[in-house]
Amino acid sequence: MSFSHKFHTSSLREYDIRGIVGETLHEADAFAIGRVFGSIVTEAGGRKVAVGRDGRLSSPALEAALINGLMASGAEVISIGQGPTPMLYYAAFTEPTDGAVMVTGSHNPSNYNGFKMMLGKKPFFGQDILNLGQRAAAGEVVAEAKGSMTQKDVSAAYIARIMRDWDGEKKLTVVWDNGNGAAGDVLAELVKKLPGRHKVLNGKIDGTFPAHHPDPTVPKNLEQLINAVRKESADVGVAFDGDADRIGLVDNEGNILFGDQFLILMARDVLREHPGATIIADVKASQVLFDEVAKAGGKPLMWKTGHSLIKSKMAELGSPLAGEMSGHIFYNDKWYGFDDALYAAVRMLGVIARSSESVAQFRASLPHVVNTPELRFDCTEDRKFEVVKEVAARLKASGDKVSDTDGVRVNTEDGWWLLRASNTQAVLVARAESTSEAGLSRLKSELAGQLAASGLAPDFSGANAGH
């Protein structure tokens, strides 16, 4: 039977395949992903592919179509069922697999879904995804074959492996907000094994996300957790996104810690065991993080935003720890180098449980800076990368200190500002940070001037957030 399939142009992304179910993403797409990805695995001499799904209402049907596609290419599918994305990554590292596919819409609204992939033990992204789309359109697949599917529950082994690295010394009171995401069942079992007192909010997996949107980087989504932390007099609050590969934190006073802040806590701990090690963070991270890593005896490395890009760089350098502003935390120290909010939470709780200071005291001890949140400006796909190039060229011509690791990040006496093109949307992303409000105002003016010189008129109203 001949095969050919075209994906919606918006669904093939840099790090995954994603779309609106019934509009830009369909079961036929899931089958095609399985058919082509199964062919790629087979051609590489592999056979076994692990498959998991999150708790979205559309995930069971998409997973079934995906598995049918994989089996039609002769793959032997190991279905681990419903759970967090990092549990699938864990299966990919600990089971005899040649690839893995997770059906997940991550932190997107409930009508979205998507697919995250691994080939062997490495992320499958960027050009790999574009090639998959081209192969589907051209019908480049192996001859139809009869594969197989077995079901395997790896959750108990996954929880036991996480707990192996618990190293706390005192009992904590912790509030967890699962956000009705895919970690719910695993989290319920995990907290039974952790010492201390644990309260889980929104623990039931519900793909309609009735409590709030499952994205812990948005302060509004943490309001319920903040209130519960204060009510319970908890030591810390922990939040997950929809598939639990990203983490959010709230201190014992109910203040939000950003990704680049709690990475400092983790980096100091890891550097005690690995002095001089490289700690990686993305270009959106505060200068405070890079300075504090250096103070703790580490080598800070600013790298490109994107979980697949960070994972690849970690593997290349043998870095024990990395993180992103978005809350992806990657442990390569004792763990496998992938982003896992459950594992990161347990390691982080261990740090807190061995510390004489509270999380709020840690937060207050950090150098105070004022910065904008992530600012996003609409910019067409064909223009967004060009704007960044134009800005970089003008800055370099005028002798400014510029890093072009990912977009353009400019250091001035006032602090720094960043402009980069989103890899997943038709937007430009910007951020600025200074030690003073006046300095931040000057940085925003400089950024606005550069955008105006490239024909854009940004709106900076409400663009301040100290941390």
Tab-separated table of C-alpha atoms in Angstrom:
chain	number	residue	atom	x	y	z
A	1	MET	CA	0.000	0.000	0.000
A	2	SER	CA	1.520	3.335	-1.012
A	3	PHE	CA	1.945	6.008	1.655
A	4	SER	CA	2.203	9.775	1.470
A	5	HIS	CA	1.252	12.451	3.993
A	6	LYS	CA	1.523	16.208	4.301
A	7	PHE	CA	1.583	17.887	7.714
A	8	HIS	CA	0.074	21.300	8.385
A	9	THR	CA	2.847	23.862	7.820
A	10	SER	CA	2.612	25.166	11.409
A	11	SER	CA	2.905	21.785	13.147
A	12	LEU	CA	6.550	20.894	12.467
A	13	ARG	CA	8.425	22.833	15.174
A	14	GLU	CA	12.052	23.122	16.236
A	15	TYR	CA	11.768	20.820	19.268
A	16	ASP	CA	8.622	18.814	18.598
A	17	ILE	CA	5.549	18.374	16.414
A	18	ARG	CA	2.583	20.297	17.766
A	19	GLY	CA	-0.826	21.609	16.764
A	20	ILE	CA	-4.499	22.222	17.529
A	21	VAL	CA	-6.359	18.910	17.573
A	22	GLY	CA	-8.901	18.675	14.763
A	23	GLU	CA	-7.536	21.810	13.055
A	24	THR	CA	-3.780	21.527	12.472
A	25	LEU	CA	-3.188	18.116	14.101
A	26	HIS	CA	-5.089	14.902	13.366
A	27	GLU	CA	-4.908	11.150	13.955
A	28	ALA	CA	-3.634	10.798	10.366
A	29	ASP	CA	-0.639	12.931	11.408
A	30	ALA	CA	0.003	10.621	14.358
A	31	PHE	CA	-0.056	7.574	12.073
A	32	ALA	CA	2.315	9.311	9.634
A	33	ILE	CA	4.750	10.175	12.437
A	34	GLY	CA	4.753	6.530	13.485
A	35	ARG	CA	5.141	5.289	9.907
A	36	VAL	CA	8.108	7.586	9.111
A	37	PHE	CA	9.786	7.550	12.529
A	38	GLY	CA	9.459	3.757	12.601
A	39	SER	CA	11.160	3.660	9.207
A	40	ILE	CA	14.000	5.892	10.462
A	41	VAL	CA	14.531	3.628	13.491
A	42	THR	CA	14.456	0.499	11.322
A	43	GLU	CA	16.917	1.946	8.802
A	44	ALA	CA	19.311	2.736	11.667
A	45	GLY	CA	19.251	-0.950	12.607
A	46	GLY	CA	16.806	-0.500	15.483
A	47	ARG	CA	13.496	-2.084	16.308
A	48	LYS	CA	12.129	-1.129	19.721
A	49	VAL	CA	10.313	2.172	20.319
A	50	ALA	CA	8.949	3.280	23.702
A	51	VAL	CA	5.685	5.258	23.601
A	52	GLY	CA	3.932	7.263	26.318
A	53	ARG	CA	1.104	9.781	26.546
A	54	ASP	CA	0.001	12.664	28.743
A	55	GLY	CA	-3.468	13.172	30.223
A	56	ARG	CA	-5.073	15.209	27.462
A	57	LEU	CA	-8.439	14.032	26.178
A	58	SER	CA	-7.030	13.621	22.657
A	59	SER	CA	-3.927	11.680	23.722
A	60	PRO	CA	-5.311	8.083	23.754
A	61	ALA	CA	-6.559	8.319	20.150
A	62	LEU	CA	-3.372	9.996	18.911
A	63	GLU	CA	-1.272	7.415	20.747
A	64	ALA	CA	-3.231	4.553	19.159
A	65	ALA	CA	-2.720	6.002	15.664
A	66	LEU	CA	0.972	6.587	16.369
A	67	ILE	CA	1.451	2.987	17.516
A	68	ASN	CA	-0.349	1.691	14.410
A	69	GLY	CA	2.054	3.706	12.262
A	70	LEU	CA	5.090	2.425	14.132
A	71	MET	CA	3.915	-1.189	13.863
A	72	ALA	CA	3.227	-0.741	10.139
A	73	SER	CA	6.961	-0.021	9.816
A	74	GLY	CA	7.831	-3.187	11.721
A	75	ALA	CA	8.561	-1.557	15.065
A	76	GLU	CA	8.279	-3.397	18.362
A	77	VAL	CA	6.439	-0.882	20.526
A	78	ILE	CA	6.794	-0.753	24.319
A	79	SER	CA	3.784	1.219	25.559
A	80	ILE	CA	4.352	2.701	29.024
A	81	GLY	CA	0.879	4.280	29.160
A	82	GLN	CA	-0.102	7.590	30.734
A	83	GLY	CA	2.458	9.585	32.681
A	84	PRO	CA	4.947	12.461	32.621
A	85	THR	CA	7.289	13.000	29.659
A	86	PRO	CA	10.433	12.379	31.771
A	87	MET	CA	9.123	8.913	32.648
A	88	LEU	CA	9.224	8.109	28.921
A	89	TYR	CA	12.770	9.507	28.739
A	90	TYR	CA	13.639	7.273	31.711
A	91	ALA	CA	12.246	4.256	29.821
A	92	ALA	CA	14.324	5.231	26.775
A	93	PHE	CA	17.487	5.166	28.902
A	94	THR	CA	16.764	2.063	30.964
A	95	GLU	CA	14.828	-0.231	28.620
A	96	PRO	CA	16.393	-1.776	25.498
A	97	THR	CA	14.951	0.872	23.158
A	98	ASP	CA	16.102	2.384	19.869
A	99	GLY	CA	13.747	5.350	19.986
A	100	ALA	CA	10.920	6.941	21.944
A	101	VAL	CA	7.841	9.067	21.225
A	102	MET	CA	5.771	10.966	23.781
A	103	VAL	CA	2.269	12.160	22.923
A	104	THR	CA	1.996	15.466	24.795
A	105	GLY	CA	0.798	19.015	24.425
A	106	SER	CA	3.176	20.034	27.234
A	107	HIS	CA	2.065	23.376	28.747
A	108	ASN	CA	-0.217	24.382	25.856
A	109	PRO	CA	-4.002	24.837	26.177
A	110	SER	CA	-6.167	21.720	26.377
A	111	ASN	CA	-7.103	21.731	22.671
A	112	TYR	CA	-3.432	21.332	21.662
A	113	ASN	CA	-1.381	18.186	21.469
A	114	GLY	CA	1.942	17.084	20.044
A	115	PHE	CA	4.858	14.664	19.928
A	116	LYS	CA	8.341	14.720	21.491
A	117	MET	CA	10.855	12.213	20.130
A	118	MET	CA	14.179	10.565	20.842
A	119	LEU	CA	16.313	8.548	18.426
A	120	GLY	CA	18.503	6.232	20.421
A	121	LYS	CA	19.356	8.152	23.575
A	122	LYS	CA	19.433	11.569	21.882
A	123	PRO	CA	16.750	14.190	21.215
A	124	PHE	CA	15.169	14.128	17.750
A	125	PHE	CA	14.669	17.784	16.783
A	126	GLY	CA	15.384	20.615	14.347
A	127	GLN	CA	16.477	19.227	10.994
A	128	ASP	CA	15.393	15.732	12.057
A	129	ILE	CA	11.783	16.915	12.302
A	130	LEU	CA	11.950	18.750	8.962
A	131	ASN	CA	13.349	15.597	7.358
A	132	LEU	CA	10.507	13.563	8.835
A	133	GLY	CA	8.017	15.941	7.214
A	134	GLN	CA	9.778	15.755	3.856
A	135	ARG	CA	9.918	11.955	4.000
A	136	ALA	CA	6.212	11.753	4.822
A	137	ALA	CA	5.323	13.956	1.838
A	138	ALA	CA	7.565	11.908	-0.475
A	139	GLY	CA	6.326	8.590	0.886
A	140	GLU	CA	9.861	7.532	1.859
A	141	VAL	CA	9.103	4.700	4.250
A	142	VAL	CA	10.222	1.102	4.626
A	143	ALA	CA	8.054	-1.636	3.144
A	144	GLU	CA	4.959	-2.319	5.228
A	145	ALA	CA	5.659	-4.862	7.916
A	146	LYS	CA	3.923	-6.328	10.928
A	147	GLY	CA	5.285	-4.988	14.179
A	148	SER	CA	4.144	-5.670	17.723
A	149	MET	CA	3.128	-3.916	20.918
A	150	THR	CA	3.697	-4.818	24.549
A	151	GLN	CA	2.633	-2.821	27.574
A	152	LYS	CA	5.044	-2.151	30.412
A	153	ASP	CA	4.452	-0.149	33.583
A	154	VAL	CA	7.776	1.496	34.456
A	155	SER	CA	6.331	3.896	37.056
A	156	ALA	CA	7.429	1.924	40.156
A	157	ALA	CA	10.977	1.565	38.799
A	158	TYR	CA	11.038	5.269	37.846
A	159	ILE	CA	9.918	6.383	41.323
A	160	ALA	CA	12.420	4.045	43.003
A	161	ARG	CA	15.229	5.420	40.836
A	162	ILE	CA	14.308	9.020	41.720
A	163	MET	CA	14.227	8.148	45.426
A	164	ARG	CA	17.672	6.589	45.216
A	165	ASP	CA	19.070	10.136	44.980
A	166	TRP	CA	17.064	11.605	47.877
A	167	ASP	CA	19.666	12.978	50.285
A	168	GLY	CA	17.824	15.301	52.664
A	169	GLU	CA	18.582	15.477	56.382
A	170	LYS	CA	15.395	16.947	57.848
A	171	LYS	CA	11.672	16.597	57.244
A	172	LEU	CA	10.034	19.321	55.186
A	173	THR	CA	6.493	20.536	54.652
A	174	VAL	CA	5.933	20.740	50.906
A	175	VAL	CA	2.935	21.812	48.807
A	176	TRP	CA	2.864	20.399	45.284
A	177	ASP	CA	0.687	21.703	42.450
A	178	ASN	CA	0.328	19.076	39.744
A	179	GLY	CA	-1.960	21.392	37.751
A	180	ASN	CA	-4.047	18.314	36.764
A	181	GLY	CA	-1.083	17.321	34.578
A	182	ALA	CA	0.339	13.964	33.566
A	183	ALA	CA	2.529	13.553	36.667
A	184	GLY	CA	-0.489	13.069	38.955
A	185	ASP	CA	-0.385	9.305	39.562
A	186	VAL	CA	3.423	9.171	39.799
A	187	LEU	CA	3.487	12.178	42.143
A	188	ALA	CA	0.934	10.550	44.467
A	189	GLU	CA	3.241	7.539	44.886
A	190	LEU	CA	6.419	9.632	45.092
A	191	VAL	CA	5.248	11.772	48.018
A	192	LYS	CA	4.367	8.619	49.995
A	193	LYS	CA	8.058	7.721	49.928
A	194	LEU	CA	9.419	11.171	50.786
A	195	PRO	CA	9.802	12.057	54.481
A	196	GLY	CA	7.938	15.061	55.872
A	197	ARG	CA	4.443	16.422	55.252
A	198	HIS	CA	3.177	16.721	51.686
A	199	LYS	CA	0.020	18.310	50.309
A	200	VAL	CA	-0.819	17.788	46.624
A	201	LEU	CA	-3.065	20.256	44.794
A	202	ASN	CA	-4.857	19.314	41.572
A	203	GLY	CA	-3.412	15.805	41.741
A	204	LYS	CA	-6.037	14.213	39.511
A	205	ILE	CA	-4.988	13.964	35.860
A	206	ASP	CA	-7.570	15.949	33.897
A	207	GLY	CA	-6.877	17.040	30.328
A	208	THR	CA	-9.307	19.963	30.602
A	209	PHE	CA	-7.078	21.560	33.309
A	210	PRO	CA	-10.002	22.815	35.426
A	211	ALA	CA	-7.933	24.564	38.137
A	212	HIS	CA	-5.620	26.676	35.988
A	213	HIS	CA	-3.429	26.541	32.907
A	214	PRO	CA	-0.525	24.074	33.450
A	215	ASP	CA	2.371	26.496	32.947
A	216	PRO	CA	4.353	27.374	36.109
A	217	THR	CA	6.261	30.233	34.447
A	218	VAL	CA	3.109	32.399	34.477
A	219	PRO	CA	2.624	33.994	37.953
A	220	LYS	CA	-1.187	33.823	37.702
A	221	ASN	CA	-0.982	30.022	37.500
A	222	LEU	CA	0.884	29.925	40.842
A	223	GLU	CA	-1.700	31.862	42.893
A	224	GLN	CA	-3.328	28.713	44.291
A	225	LEU	CA	0.077	27.295	45.246
A	226	ILE	CA	1.175	30.555	46.898
A	227	ASN	CA	-1.988	30.652	49.023
A	228	ALA	CA	-1.547	27.000	50.046
A	229	VAL	CA	2.134	27.475	50.970
A	230	ARG	CA	1.176	30.340	53.285
A	231	LYS	CA	-1.786	28.484	54.778
A	232	GLU	CA	0.242	25.320	55.443
A	233	SER	CA	3.337	27.248	56.655
A	234	ALA	CA	5.220	25.117	54.116
A	235	ASP	CA	8.963	25.156	53.525
A	236	VAL	CA	8.479	25.328	49.763
A	237	GLY	CA	5.897	25.006	46.993
A	238	VAL	CA	6.544	23.036	43.794
A	239	ALA	CA	4.578	23.307	40.529
A	240	PHE	CA	4.746	21.289	37.307
A	241	ASP	CA	3.704	21.994	33.744
A	242	GLY	CA	1.317	19.683	31.878
A	243	ASP	CA	3.857	16.924	31.200
A	244	ALA	CA	6.196	17.582	34.163
A	245	ASP	CA	9.395	18.352	32.311
A	246	ARG	CA	9.332	21.903	33.733
A	247	ILE	CA	9.256	23.049	37.347
A	248	GLY	CA	8.183	26.189	39.168
A	249	LEU	CA	9.033	27.095	42.789
A	250	VAL	CA	7.508	29.242	45.525
A	251	ASP	CA	9.485	30.020	48.707
A	252	ASN	CA	8.208	29.645	52.291
A	253	GLU	CA	6.896	33.231	52.280
A	254	GLY	CA	4.956	32.708	49.040
A	255	ASN	CA	7.375	34.498	46.707
A	256	ILE	CA	8.000	33.049	43.242
A	257	LEU	CA	11.517	31.882	42.407
A	258	PHE	CA	12.401	32.069	38.723
A	259	GLY	CA	14.275	29.337	36.874
A	260	ASP	CA	17.585	31.176	36.954
A	261	GLN	CA	17.229	31.701	40.729
A	262	PHE	CA	16.604	28.136	41.841
A	263	LEU	CA	19.286	26.944	39.424
A	264	ILE	CA	21.786	28.833	41.632
A	265	LEU	CA	20.641	26.756	44.619
A	266	MET	CA	21.133	23.546	42.646
A	267	ALA	CA	24.426	24.662	41.049
A	268	ARG	CA	26.082	25.446	44.383
A	269	ASP	CA	25.188	21.953	45.596
A	270	VAL	CA	26.433	20.169	42.445
A	271	LEU	CA	29.663	22.204	42.386
A	272	ARG	CA	30.573	20.961	45.857
A	273	GLU	CA	30.850	17.482	44.322
A	274	HIS	CA	32.116	18.653	40.921
A	275	PRO	CA	34.368	21.701	41.472
A	276	GLY	CA	35.178	23.546	38.258
A	277	ALA	CA	32.345	21.905	36.310
A	278	THR	CA	30.499	23.681	33.488
A	279	ILE	CA	26.962	24.786	34.420
A	280	ILE	CA	24.810	25.695	31.405
A	281	ALA	CA	21.926	28.168	31.255
A	282	ASP	CA	20.062	29.725	28.368
A	283	VAL	CA	20.527	33.275	27.078
A	284	LYS	CA	17.417	34.523	28.878
A	285	ALA	CA	18.937	33.834	32.311
A	286	SER	CA	19.968	36.611	34.702
A	287	GLN	CA	23.584	37.739	34.880
A	288	VAL	CA	23.262	36.973	38.595
A	289	LEU	CA	23.140	33.252	37.788
A	290	PHE	CA	26.320	33.320	35.701
A	291	ASP	CA	28.109	35.403	38.350
A	292	GLU	CA	27.007	33.134	41.221
A	293	VAL	CA	28.074	29.973	39.351
A	294	ALA	CA	31.520	31.514	38.861
A	295	LYS	CA	31.648	32.517	42.565
A	296	ALA	CA	30.821	28.929	43.525
A	297	GLY	CA	33.807	27.702	41.490
A	298	GLY	CA	31.957	26.627	38.360
A	299	LYS	CA	32.327	27.561	34.713
A	300	PRO	CA	29.108	29.292	33.614
A	301	LEU	CA	28.156	28.769	29.979
A	302	MET	CA	25.442	30.792	28.249
A	303	TRP	CA	23.783	28.656	25.585
A	304	LYS	CA	20.857	28.621	23.166
A	305	THR	CA	17.292	28.399	24.444
A	306	GLY	CA	15.584	25.058	23.801
A	307	HIS	CA	15.534	21.825	25.790
A	308	SER	CA	16.897	19.729	22.910
A	309	LEU	CA	19.754	22.179	22.281
A	310	ILE	CA	20.703	22.267	25.978
A	311	LYS	CA	20.612	18.453	26.283
A	312	SER	CA	22.878	18.104	23.271
A	313	LYS	CA	25.364	20.675	24.650
A	314	MET	CA	25.398	18.984	28.058
A	315	ALA	CA	26.243	15.641	26.499
A	316	GLU	CA	28.988	17.252	24.411
A	317	LEU	CA	30.652	18.952	27.405
A	318	GLY	CA	29.867	16.434	30.136
A	319	SER	CA	28.167	19.186	32.129
A	320	PRO	CA	26.536	17.914	35.359
A	321	LEU	CA	23.725	20.505	35.480
A	322	ALA	CA	21.858	22.881	33.178
A	323	GLY	CA	18.683	24.922	33.246
A	324	GLU	CA	16.421	27.322	31.409
A	325	MET	CA	14.350	30.299	32.524
A	326	SER	CA	11.318	28.266	31.454
A	327	GLY	CA	11.924	25.775	34.277
A	328	HIS	CA	13.550	22.929	32.339
A	329	ILE	CA	16.214	21.572	34.743
A	330	PHE	CA	18.665	18.967	33.462
A	331	TYR	CA	20.688	16.807	35.838
A	332	ASN	CA	23.569	14.859	34.344
A	333	ASP	CA	24.918	14.339	37.868
A	334	LYS	CA	23.700	10.893	39.032
A	335	TRP	CA	20.838	11.191	36.485
A	336	TYR	CA	20.614	10.842	32.688
A	337	GLY	CA	20.937	14.415	31.391
A	338	PHE	CA	17.290	14.972	30.480
A	339	ASP	CA	14.834	17.542	31.843
A	340	ASP	CA	12.757	16.059	34.649
A	341	ALA	CA	10.712	18.216	37.045
A	342	LEU	CA	10.019	15.338	39.463
A	343	TYR	CA	13.690	14.422	39.758
A	344	ALA	CA	14.762	18.078	39.966
A	345	ALA	CA	12.205	18.621	42.742
A	346	VAL	CA	13.580	15.749	44.830
A	347	ARG	CA	17.183	16.927	44.364
A	348	MET	CA	16.143	20.477	45.212
A	349	LEU	CA	14.252	19.330	48.345
A	350	GLY	CA	17.417	17.513	49.393
A	351	VAL	CA	19.373	20.766	49.147
A	352	ILE	CA	16.744	22.627	51.211
A	353	ALA	CA	16.588	19.816	53.795
A	354	ARG	CA	20.360	20.061	54.344
A	355	SER	CA	20.444	23.852	54.539
A	356	SER	CA	20.373	26.026	57.661
A	357	GLU	CA	18.621	28.835	55.759
A	358	SER	CA	15.071	28.937	54.443
A	359	VAL	CA	14.297	29.280	50.734
A	360	ALA	CA	13.143	32.859	51.377
A	361	GLN	CA	16.461	33.642	53.077
A	362	PHE	CA	18.306	32.174	50.089
A	363	ARG	CA	16.232	34.310	47.719
A	364	ALA	CA	16.855	37.458	49.791
A	365	SER	CA	20.602	36.801	49.799
A	366	LEU	CA	20.881	37.051	46.015
A	367	PRO	CA	22.018	40.354	44.451
A	368	HIS	CA	18.947	42.476	43.721
A	369	VAL	CA	18.240	43.249	40.102
A	370	VAL	CA	15.243	44.631	38.240
A	371	ASN	CA	14.248	43.070	34.980
A	372	THR	CA	11.455	42.640	32.527
A	373	PRO	CA	9.562	39.392	32.172
A	374	GLU	CA	9.849	37.689	28.799
A	375	LEU	CA	8.514	40.229	26.273
A	376	ARG	CA	6.993	38.923	23.069
A	377	PHE	CA	6.366	40.926	19.891
A	378	ASP	CA	4.515	39.605	16.854
A	379	CYS	CA	6.819	39.320	13.862
A	380	THR	CA	6.277	37.264	10.717
A	381	GLU	CA	8.170	33.993	10.238
A	382	ASP	CA	10.066	35.340	7.229
A	383	ARG	CA	11.056	38.537	9.066
A	384	LYS	CA	11.875	37.529	12.664
A	385	PHE	CA	15.367	36.133	12.039
A	386	GLU	CA	16.212	39.021	9.698
A	387	VAL	CA	15.339	41.609	12.357
A	388	VAL	CA	17.748	39.955	14.817
A	389	LYS	CA	20.496	39.936	12.157
A	390	GLU	CA	19.913	43.636	11.402
A	391	VAL	CA	20.071	44.587	15.094
A	392	ALA	CA	23.253	42.519	15.627
A	393	ALA	CA	24.924	44.134	12.603
A	394	ARG	CA	24.108	47.681	13.781
A	395	LEU	CA	25.353	46.988	17.313
A	396	LYS	CA	28.599	45.383	16.173
A	397	ALA	CA	29.227	48.262	13.776
A	398	SER	CA	28.917	50.722	16.672
A	399	GLY	CA	31.345	48.705	18.836
A	400	ASP	CA	28.895	47.377	21.439
A	401	LYS	CA	29.704	44.262	23.477
A	402	VAL	CA	27.458	41.670	21.849
A	403	SER	CA	26.924	37.923	22.305
A	404	ASP	CA	25.231	36.221	19.354
A	405	THR	CA	25.017	32.713	20.851
A	406	ASP	CA	21.237	32.793	20.380
A	407	GLY	CA	19.852	35.999	18.957
A	408	VAL	CA	21.650	39.068	20.292
A	409	ARG	CA	22.473	39.801	23.955
A	410	VAL	CA	24.036	43.201	24.659
A	411	ASN	CA	26.003	44.143	27.784
A	412	THR	CA	26.147	47.810	28.809
A	413	GLU	CA	27.022	49.708	31.990
A	414	ASP	CA	23.333	49.551	32.908
A	415	GLY	CA	23.044	45.767	32.545
A	416	TRP	CA	21.945	43.731	29.528
A	417	TRP	CA	19.172	43.217	27.058
A	418	LEU	CA	18.340	40.315	24.765
A	419	LEU	CA	16.495	39.946	21.475
A	420	ARG	CA	15.953	36.551	19.849
A	421	ALA	CA	13.570	34.957	17.374
A	422	SER	CA	11.262	32.310	18.817
A	423	ASN	CA	11.841	28.873	17.314
A	424	THR	CA	8.219	27.891	17.836
A	425	GLN	CA	6.129	30.993	17.079
A	426	ALA	CA	5.999	34.025	14.774
A	427	VAL	CA	7.339	36.297	17.516
A	428	LEU	CA	10.468	38.047	18.695
A	429	VAL	CA	11.379	37.501	22.353
A	430	ALA	CA	13.124	40.187	24.416
A	431	ARG	CA	14.310	40.626	27.989
A	432	ALA	CA	16.290	43.294	29.873
A	433	GLU	CA	17.938	43.450	33.296
A	434	SER	CA	19.586	46.196	35.350
A	435	THR	CA	20.567	47.004	38.919
A	436	SER	CA	18.263	50.037	38.940
A	437	GLU	CA	14.893	51.178	37.571
A	438	ALA	CA	16.591	54.063	35.747
A	439	GLY	CA	19.073	51.661	34.162
A	440	LEU	CA	16.281	49.333	33.088
A	441	SER	CA	14.437	52.254	31.526
A	442	ARG	CA	17.542	53.146	29.483
A	443	LEU	CA	17.974	49.529	28.355
A	444	LYS	CA	14.343	49.323	27.236
A	445	SER	CA	14.758	52.589	25.316
A	446	GLU	CA	17.812	51.200	23.544
A	447	LEU	CA	15.976	47.995	22.679
A	448	ALA	CA	12.921	49.937	21.459
A	449	GLY	CA	15.181	52.114	19.293
A	450	GLN	CA	16.758	49.075	17.661
A	451	LEU	CA	13.349	47.509	16.980
A	452	ALA	CA	12.077	50.800	15.562
A	453	ALA	CA	15.109	50.954	13.251
A	454	SER	CA	13.940	47.606	11.874
A	455	GLY	CA	10.364	48.808	11.419
A	456	LEU	CA	8.749	47.476	14.627
A	457	ALA	CA	6.898	49.466	17.289
A	458	PRO	CA	7.034	47.491	20.568
A	459	ASP	CA	4.817	48.148	23.592
A	460	PHE	CA	6.745	47.996	26.906
A	461	SER	CA	3.874	48.927	29.218
A	462	GLY	CA	3.869	46.734	32.322
A	463	ALA	CA	7.261	45.310	31.441
A	464	ASN	CA	8.929	45.343	34.867
A	465	ALA	CA	9.440	42.459	37.286
A	466	GLY	CA	12.118	42.646	39.964
A	467	HIS	CA	13.968	39.508	41.071
